[in-house]
Amino acid sequence: MKKMLTFLIIMLIMNIFRAHAAQNHEGPVTNLNYSESGMRHRFEYTYKQAEDGTCTLSRKEGWGDKEGPAHQVPSSVGEDLWKIVKKHGMLAYKSSYTPSGRILDGKMWHLDAQFAKGDHLYTGGENAWPSGDGLEALREYLDNLWKTFPQKVSLMEYRVYGTTMFPTCHFKLELDFPTGKYTLINATNCPASEARSVEVPEAFADEIGRIVAEEKMLDYKRDYEPEYQVLDGESWTLRIRLQNCPGGVYSSGHEAWPDDDGIKRIVELCRKTWAELEKKSVRSPLTD
């Protein structure tokens, strides 16, 4: 009887410890910071849940102290992050990872996550990573979520050529980083040396960023071609460079375009804005 009682007490204690350990590692994720850096590039994602339950995701580019833009996200994001951590066994990650040999100027990464029960996952590495696909899955989730937000545009250029020497449509938006001013350049039906330009408000660039997000233009293919060969048709190129966002839009085609209205909306916006502003400000010719 005493042996049975002792066994039951031991089992009870073990269950208490198991329950406590499980509670310490229960989701959802309430705070998370993930960063990667190399010789020339660094980015950092931060997910936060405020005391009132409001959740935000921010992304920062570079090494400066300036905070990156933040967007409000549903609390389900914390649940999604927890599922990734749990599925890929990331709670078992070591605190640090380093290669067997010395590597200079390689990639560094860091992950700090806090869960609903107050426990932490703190890990990182230099030119070495844990086994499995956990970090890749986490980064892919954060990248895809960030792409759904309106983006900050630093450059946009759309150019269409037909059977004539000069482009039948050519608009280019440029950001001058020192001043923060945007310039819209129109080189339609003329050589680059005769292009005209007008200064546009930041709201114009923000509208292009909204179009990029709404039309999922970051998912554009590199090339679009028609099912059948078309001679002497229109050829086009599109490039959009973004701030605080992975990748950009670099796409082209010949008599074939993406199925959505992204390009059409951008061209209509450029033409409308140009018509309203060109008489107010004429600047220097287009230079590449």
Coordinates of N, CA and C in Angstrom, one line a residue, residues 18-187:
R18 N 5.0 18.5 -15.6 CA 4.7 18.5 -17.0 C 3.7 19.6 -17.4
A19 N 2.7 19.8 -16.5 CA 1.7 20.8 -16.8 C 2.4 22.2 -16.7
H20 N 3.3 22.4 -15.7 CA 3.9 23.7 -15.6 C 4.8 24.0 -16.8
A21 N 5.5 23.0 -17.3 CA 6.4 23.1 -18.5 C 5.6 23.4 -19.7
A22 N 4.4 22.8 -19.8 CA 3.5 23.0 -21.0 C 3.0 24.4 -21.0
Q23 N 2.6 24.9 -19.7 CA 2.1 26.2 -19.6 C 3.1 27.3 -20.1
N24 N 4.4 27.0 -19.7 CA 5.4 28.0 -20.0 C 5.7 28.1 -21.5
H25 N 5.3 27.1 -22.2 CA 5.5 27.1 -23.6 C 4.3 27.1 -24.5
E26 N 3.2 27.6 -23.9 CA 2.0 27.7 -24.7 C 1.9 29.0 -25.4
G27 N 1.3 29.0 -26.6 CA 1.1 30.2 -27.4 C -0.2 30.9 -27.0
P28 N -0.5 31.9 -27.7 CA 0.1 32.4 -28.9 C 1.4 33.2 -28.6
V29 N 2.1 33.6 -29.7 CA 3.2 34.5 -29.6 C 2.7 35.9 -29.3
T30 N 3.2 36.6 -28.3 CA 2.8 37.9 -27.9 C 3.8 39.0 -28.4
N31 N 5.1 38.6 -28.5 CA 6.1 39.5 -29.0 C 7.1 38.7 -29.7
L32 N 7.6 39.3 -30.9 CA 8.6 38.6 -31.7 C 9.5 39.6 -32.4
N33 N 10.7 39.3 -32.4 CA 11.7 40.1 -33.2 C 12.6 39.2 -33.9
Y34 N 12.7 39.4 -35.3 CA 13.5 38.5 -36.1 C 14.3 39.4 -37.0
S35 N 15.6 39.2 -37.1 CA 16.5 40.0 -38.0 C 17.5 39.2 -38.7
E36 N 17.9 39.7 -39.8 CA 19.0 39.1 -40.6 C 19.9 40.2 -41.1
S37 N 21.2 40.0 -41.1 CA 22.1 41.1 -41.6 C 23.3 40.4 -42.3
G38 N 23.8 41.2 -43.3 CA 25.0 40.8 -44.0 C 25.9 42.0 -44.2
M39 N 26.8 41.9 -45.1 CA 27.7 43.0 -45.4 C 27.0 44.3 -45.8
R40 N 26.0 44.2 -46.6 CA 25.4 45.4 -47.2 C 23.9 45.5 -46.9
H41 N 23.3 44.6 -46.2 CA 21.9 44.6 -46.0 C 21.5 44.1 -44.7
R42 N 20.5 44.7 -44.1 CA 19.9 44.2 -42.8 C 18.4 44.5 -42.8
F43 N 17.6 43.6 -42.3 CA 16.2 43.8 -42.1 C 15.8 43.2 -40.8
E44 N 14.7 43.8 -40.2 CA 14.2 43.4 -38.9 C 12.7 43.4 -38.9
Y45 N 12.1 42.4 -38.5 CA 10.6 42.3 -38.2 C 10.4 42.4 -36.7
T46 N 9.3 43.1 -36.3 CA 8.9 43.2 -34.9 C 7.4 43.0 -34.9
Y47 N 7.0 42.0 -34.1 CA 5.5 41.8 -33.9 C 5.3 42.1 -32.4
K48 N 4.3 42.9 -32.1 CA 4.0 43.3 -30.7 C 2.5 43.2 -30.5
Q49 N 2.2 42.8 -29.2 CA 0.8 42.8 -28.8 C 0.7 43.7 -27.6
A50 N 0.0 44.8 -27.7 CA -0.1 45.8 -26.6 C -1.1 45.3 -25.5
E51 N -1.1 46.0 -24.4 CA -1.9 45.6 -23.3 C -3.4 45.6 -23.6
D52 N -3.8 46.5 -24.6 CA -5.2 46.5 -24.9 C -5.6 45.4 -26.0
G53 N -4.6 44.6 -26.3 CA -4.8 43.6 -27.3 C -4.5 43.9 -28.8
T54 N -4.2 45.2 -29.0 CA -3.8 45.7 -30.3 C -2.5 45.1 -30.8
C55 N -2.5 44.5 -32.0 CA -1.2 43.9 -32.5 C -0.7 44.6 -33.7
T56 N 0.6 44.8 -33.8 CA 1.2 45.5 -34.9 C 2.4 44.7 -35.4
L57 N 2.7 44.9 -36.7 CA 3.9 44.3 -37.3 C 4.7 45.4 -38.0
S58 N 6.0 45.5 -37.7 CA 6.8 46.6 -38.3 C 8.0 45.9 -39.0
R59 N 8.5 46.6 -40.0 CA 9.7 46.1 -40.7 C 10.7 47.3 -40.8
K60 N 11.9 47.0 -40.5 CA 13.0 48.0 -40.5 C 14.1 47.6 -41.5
E61 N 14.6 48.5 -42.3 CA 15.7 48.2 -43.2 C 16.9 49.0 -42.7
G62 N 18.1 48.4 -42.8 CA 19.3 49.1 -42.5 C 19.7 49.0 -41.1
W63 N 20.7 49.8 -40.7 CA 21.3 49.7 -39.4 C 21.0 51.0 -38.6
G64 N 20.3 51.9 -39.1 CA 20.1 53.2 -38.4 C 19.1 53.0 -37.2
D65 N 18.9 54.1 -36.4 CA 18.0 54.1 -35.3 C 16.6 54.3 -35.7
K66 N 16.3 54.8 -36.9 CA 15.0 55.1 -37.3 C 14.1 53.9 -37.4
E67 N 12.9 54.0 -36.8 CA 12.0 52.9 -36.8 C 11.4 52.7 -38.1
G68 N 11.1 51.5 -38.5 CA 10.4 51.2 -39.7 C 8.9 51.4 -39.6
P69 N 8.2 51.4 -40.7 CA 6.7 51.6 -40.7 C 6.1 50.4 -40.0
A70 N 4.9 50.6 -39.3 CA 4.2 49.6 -38.6 C 2.8 49.6 -39.1
H71 N 2.2 48.4 -39.1 CA 0.8 48.2 -39.5 C 0.1 47.3 -38.5
Q72 N -1.2 47.7 -38.2 CA -2.0 46.9 -37.3 C -2.4 45.5 -38.0
V73 N -2.3 44.5 -37.2 CA -2.6 43.1 -37.8 C -3.6 42.4 -36.8
P74 N -4.3 41.5 -37.2 CA -5.2 40.7 -36.3 C -4.4 39.9 -35.3
S75 N -5.1 39.6 -34.2 CA -4.4 38.8 -33.2 C -4.1 37.4 -33.6
S76 N -4.8 37.0 -34.7 CA -4.5 35.6 -35.2 C -3.1 35.5 -35.7
V77 N -2.4 36.6 -36.0 CA -1.0 36.5 -36.4 C -0.2 35.8 -35.3
G78 N -0.5 36.2 -34.0 CA 0.2 35.5 -32.9 C 0.0 34.0 -32.9
E79 N -1.2 33.6 -33.2 CA -1.5 32.2 -33.3 C -0.7 31.5 -34.4
D80 N -0.7 32.2 -35.6 CA 0.0 31.7 -36.7 C 1.5 31.5 -36.4
L81 N 2.1 32.5 -35.8 CA 3.5 32.4 -35.4 C 3.8 31.3 -34.4
W82 N 2.9 31.1 -33.5 CA 3.0 30.0 -32.6 C 2.9 28.6 -33.3
K83 N 2.1 28.5 -34.3 CA 2.0 27.2 -35.0 C 3.3 26.9 -35.7
I84 N 3.9 28.0 -36.3 CA 5.2 27.8 -37.0 C 6.3 27.3 -36.0
V85 N 6.3 28.0 -34.8 CA 7.3 27.6 -33.8 C 7.1 26.2 -33.3
K86 N 5.8 25.8 -33.1 CA 5.5 24.5 -32.6 C 5.8 23.4 -33.7
K87 N 5.3 23.7 -34.9 CA 5.4 22.7 -36.0 C 6.9 22.3 -36.3
H88 N 7.7 23.3 -36.2 CA 9.1 23.1 -36.6 C 10.1 22.9 -35.4
G89 N 9.5 22.7 -34.2 CA 10.3 22.4 -33.1 C 11.3 23.5 -32.7
M90 N 10.9 24.7 -32.9 CA 11.8 25.8 -32.7 C 12.1 26.1 -31.2
L91 N 11.3 25.5 -30.3 CA 11.6 25.7 -28.9 C 12.8 25.0 -28.4
A92 N 13.2 24.0 -29.3 CA 14.4 23.2 -29.0 C 15.7 23.8 -29.5
Y93 N 15.6 25.0 -30.1 CA 16.8 25.7 -30.7 C 17.8 26.0 -29.6
K94 N 19.1 25.9 -30.0 CA 20.1 26.3 -29.0 C 20.1 27.9 -29.0
S95 N 20.8 28.4 -28.0 CA 20.9 29.8 -27.8 C 21.7 30.5 -28.9
S96 N 22.7 29.8 -29.4 CA 23.6 30.3 -30.5 C 24.1 29.2 -31.4
Y97 N 24.3 29.7 -32.6 CA 24.9 28.8 -33.7 C 26.1 29.4 -34.3
T98 N 27.2 28.7 -34.4 CA 28.4 29.2 -35.0 C 29.0 28.1 -35.9
P99 N 29.7 28.4 -37.0 CA 30.3 27.4 -37.8 C 31.6 26.9 -37.2
S100 N 32.0 25.7 -37.7 CA 33.2 25.1 -37.2 C 34.5 25.9 -37.5
G101 N 34.5 26.6 -38.7 CA 35.6 27.4 -39.1 C 35.2 28.9 -39.1
R102 N 36.1 29.7 -39.1 CA 35.9 31.2 -39.1 C 35.5 31.7 -40.5
I103 N 34.4 32.4 -40.5 CA 33.9 33.0 -41.8 C 33.7 34.5 -41.5
L104 N 34.3 35.3 -42.4 CA 34.2 36.8 -42.2 C 33.1 37.3 -43.1
D105 N 32.4 38.4 -42.6 CA 31.5 39.1 -43.4 C 30.3 38.2 -43.9
G106 N 29.9 37.3 -43.1 CA 28.8 36.4 -43.5 C 27.5 36.9 -43.0
K107 N 26.5 36.0 -43.0 CA 25.1 36.4 -42.5 C 25.0 36.1 -41.0
M108 N 24.3 37.1 -40.4 CA 23.9 36.9 -39.0 C 22.4 37.0 -38.8
W109 N 21.9 36.2 -37.8 CA 20.5 36.3 -37.6 C 20.2 36.2 -36.1
H110 N 19.0 36.7 -35.8 CA 18.6 36.7 -34.4 C 17.1 36.5 -34.3
L111 N 16.6 35.7 -33.3 CA 15.2 35.5 -33.1 C 14.9 35.6 -31.6
D112 N 14.0 36.5 -31.2 CA 13.6 36.6 -29.8 C 12.0 36.6 -29.8
A113 N 11.5 35.6 -29.1 CA 10.0 35.5 -29.1 C 9.5 35.2 -27.7
Q114 N 8.4 35.9 -27.4 CA 7.7 35.7 -26.1 C 6.3 35.1 -26.3
F115 N 6.0 34.2 -25.4 CA 4.7 33.5 -25.5 C 3.7 33.9 -24.4
A116 N 2.5 33.6 -24.6 CA 1.4 34.0 -23.7 C 1.6 33.7 -22.3
K117 N 2.3 32.6 -22.0 CA 2.6 32.2 -20.6 C 3.9 32.8 -20.0
G118 N 4.5 33.7 -20.8 CA 5.6 34.4 -20.3 C 7.0 33.9 -20.6
D119 N 7.1 32.7 -21.2 CA 8.4 32.1 -21.5 C 9.0 32.8 -22.7
H120 N 10.3 32.6 -22.9 CA 11.0 33.2 -24.1 C 11.7 32.1 -24.9
L121 N 11.8 32.5 -26.2 CA 12.7 31.7 -27.1 C 13.7 32.8 -27.6
Y122 N 15.0 32.5 -27.2 CA 16.1 33.5 -27.5 C 17.2 32.7 -28.2
T123 N 17.4 33.0 -29.5 CA 18.4 32.3 -30.3 C 18.9 33.1 -31.4
G124 N 20.1 32.7 -32.0 CA 20.7 33.5 -33.1 C 21.9 32.7 -33.6
G125 N 22.5 33.3 -34.6 CA 23.7 32.6 -35.2 C 24.4 33.5 -36.1
E126 N 25.6 33.0 -36.4 CA 26.5 33.7 -37.4 C 27.1 32.7 -38.4
N127 N 26.5 32.7 -39.6 CA 26.9 31.8 -40.6 C 26.6 30.3 -40.3
A128 N 25.7 30.1 -39.4 CA 25.2 28.8 -39.0 C 23.8 28.8 -38.6
W129 N 23.0 27.8 -38.9 CA 21.6 27.7 -38.6 C 21.2 26.4 -38.0
P130 N 20.1 26.4 -37.3 CA 19.6 25.1 -36.8 C 19.1 24.2 -38.0
S131 N 19.0 23.0 -37.8 CA 18.5 22.1 -38.8 C 17.0 22.3 -39.0
G132 N 16.4 21.9 -40.1 CA 15.0 22.1 -40.4 C 14.7 23.3 -41.1
D133 N 13.4 23.6 -41.3 CA 12.9 24.7 -42.1 C 12.2 25.8 -41.3
G134 N 12.4 25.8 -40.0 CA 11.7 26.7 -39.1 C 11.9 28.2 -39.5
L135 N 13.2 28.6 -39.6 CA 13.5 30.0 -39.9 C 13.0 30.4 -41.3
E136 N 13.1 29.5 -42.3 CA 12.6 29.8 -43.6 C 11.1 30.0 -43.6
A137 N 10.4 29.1 -42.8 CA 8.9 29.2 -42.7 C 8.5 30.5 -42.0
L138 N 9.3 30.9 -41.0 CA 9.0 32.1 -40.3 C 9.2 33.3 -41.2
R139 N 10.3 33.3 -41.9 CA 10.6 34.5 -42.7 C 9.6 34.6 -43.9
E140 N 9.3 33.4 -44.5 CA 8.3 33.4 -45.6 C 6.9 34.0 -45.1
Y141 N 6.5 33.5 -43.9 CA 5.2 34.0 -43.4 C 5.3 35.5 -43.2
L142 N 6.3 36.0 -42.6 CA 6.4 37.5 -42.3 C 6.5 38.3 -43.6
D143 N 7.3 37.8 -44.6 CA 7.4 38.4 -45.9 C 6.1 38.5 -46.6
N144 N 5.4 37.4 -46.6 CA 4.1 37.4 -47.4 C 3.1 38.3 -46.7
L145 N 3.1 38.3 -45.3 CA 2.2 39.2 -44.6 C 2.5 40.7 -44.9
W146 N 3.8 41.0 -44.9 CA 4.2 42.4 -45.1 C 3.8 42.9 -46.5
K147 N 3.9 42.0 -47.5 CA 3.5 42.3 -48.9 C 2.1 42.7 -49.0
T148 N 1.2 42.4 -48.1 CA -0.2 42.7 -48.2 C -0.5 44.2 -47.8
F149 N 0.5 44.9 -47.2 CA 0.3 46.2 -46.8 C 0.7 47.2 -47.9
P150 N 0.1 48.4 -47.8 CA 0.5 49.5 -48.8 C 2.0 49.7 -48.6
Q151 N 2.7 49.8 -49.7 CA 4.2 49.9 -49.7 C 4.7 51.4 -50.0
K152 N 5.9 51.7 -49.4 CA 6.5 53.0 -49.7 C 7.3 52.8 -51.0
V153 N 7.0 53.6 -52.0 CA 7.7 53.5 -53.3 C 8.9 54.5 -53.4
S154 N 10.0 54.0 -53.8 CA 11.1 54.9 -54.1 C 11.4 55.1 -55.6
L155 N 10.9 54.2 -56.4 CA 11.1 54.3 -57.8 C 10.0 53.5 -58.5
M156 N 9.4 54.1 -59.6 CA 8.5 53.3 -60.5 C 8.8 53.8 -61.9
E157 N 8.8 52.8 -62.8 CA 9.0 53.1 -64.2 C 8.2 52.1 -65.1
Y158 N 7.4 52.7 -66.0 CA 6.6 51.8 -66.9 C 6.8 52.4 -68.3
R159 N 7.2 51.5 -69.2 CA 7.6 51.9 -70.5 C 7.0 50.9 -71.5
V160 N 6.4 51.4 -72.6 CA 5.8 50.6 -73.6 C 6.3 51.0 -75.0
Y161 N 6.7 50.0 -75.8 CA 7.1 50.3 -77.2 C 6.2 49.5 -78.1
G162 N 5.9 50.2 -79.2 CA 5.1 49.6 -80.3 C 6.0 49.5 -81.6
T163 N 5.5 50.0 -82.6 CA 6.2 50.0 -83.9 C 7.0 51.3 -84.2
T164 N 6.8 52.3 -83.3 CA 7.5 53.5 -83.5 C 8.9 53.5 -82.8
M165 N 9.7 54.6 -83.0 CA 11.0 54.6 -82.4 C 10.9 54.9 -81.0
F166 N 10.0 55.8 -80.6 CA 9.9 56.3 -79.2 C 8.8 55.5 -78.4
P167 N 8.9 55.4 -77.1 CA 7.9 54.7 -76.3 C 6.5 55.4 -76.5
T168 N 5.5 54.6 -76.6 CA 4.1 55.1 -76.7 C 3.6 55.4 -75.3
C169 N 4.2 55.0 -74.3 CA 3.9 55.3 -72.9 C 5.1 55.1 -72.1
H170 N 5.5 56.2 -71.4 CA 6.7 56.1 -70.6 C 6.6 57.1 -69.4
F171 N 6.3 56.5 -68.2 CA 6.3 57.3 -67.0 C 7.3 56.8 -66.0
K172 N 7.9 57.7 -65.3 CA 8.9 57.3 -64.3 C 8.8 58.2 -63.1
L173 N 8.7 57.6 -61.9 CA 8.6 58.3 -60.6 C 9.9 58.0 -59.9
E174 N 10.5 59.1 -59.4 CA 11.8 59.0 -58.7 C 11.7 59.7 -57.4
L175 N 12.3 59.2 -56.3 CA 12.4 59.8 -55.0 C 13.8 60.3 -54.8
D176 N 14.0 61.6 -54.5 CA 15.2 62.1 -54.1 C 15.4 62.0 -52.6
F177 N 16.2 61.0 -52.1 CA 16.2 60.6 -50.7 C 16.7 61.8 -49.8
P178 N 17.6 62.6 -50.2 CA 18.0 63.7 -49.3 C 16.9 64.7 -49.0
T179 N 16.1 65.0 -50.0 CA 15.0 66.0 -49.8 C 13.7 65.3 -49.5
G180 N 13.5 64.0 -49.9 CA 12.2 63.4 -49.7 C 11.2 63.8 -50.7
K181 N 11.6 64.4 -51.8 CA 10.7 64.9 -52.8 C 10.6 63.9 -54.0
Y182 N 9.4 63.8 -54.5 CA 9.1 62.9 -55.6 C 9.0 63.7 -56.9
T183 N 9.5 63.1 -58.0 CA 9.4 63.7 -59.3 C 8.8 62.7 -60.3
L184 N 7.7 63.1 -61.1 CA 7.1 62.3 -62.1 C 7.6 62.8 -63.4
I185 N 8.2 61.9 -64.2 CA 8.8 62.2 -65.5 C 8.0 61.5 -66.6
N186 N 7.7 62.3 -67.7 CA 7.0 61.8 -68.8 C 7.8 61.9 -70.0
A187 N 8.1 60.7 -70.6 CA 8.9 60.6 -71.8 C 8.2 59.9 -72.9

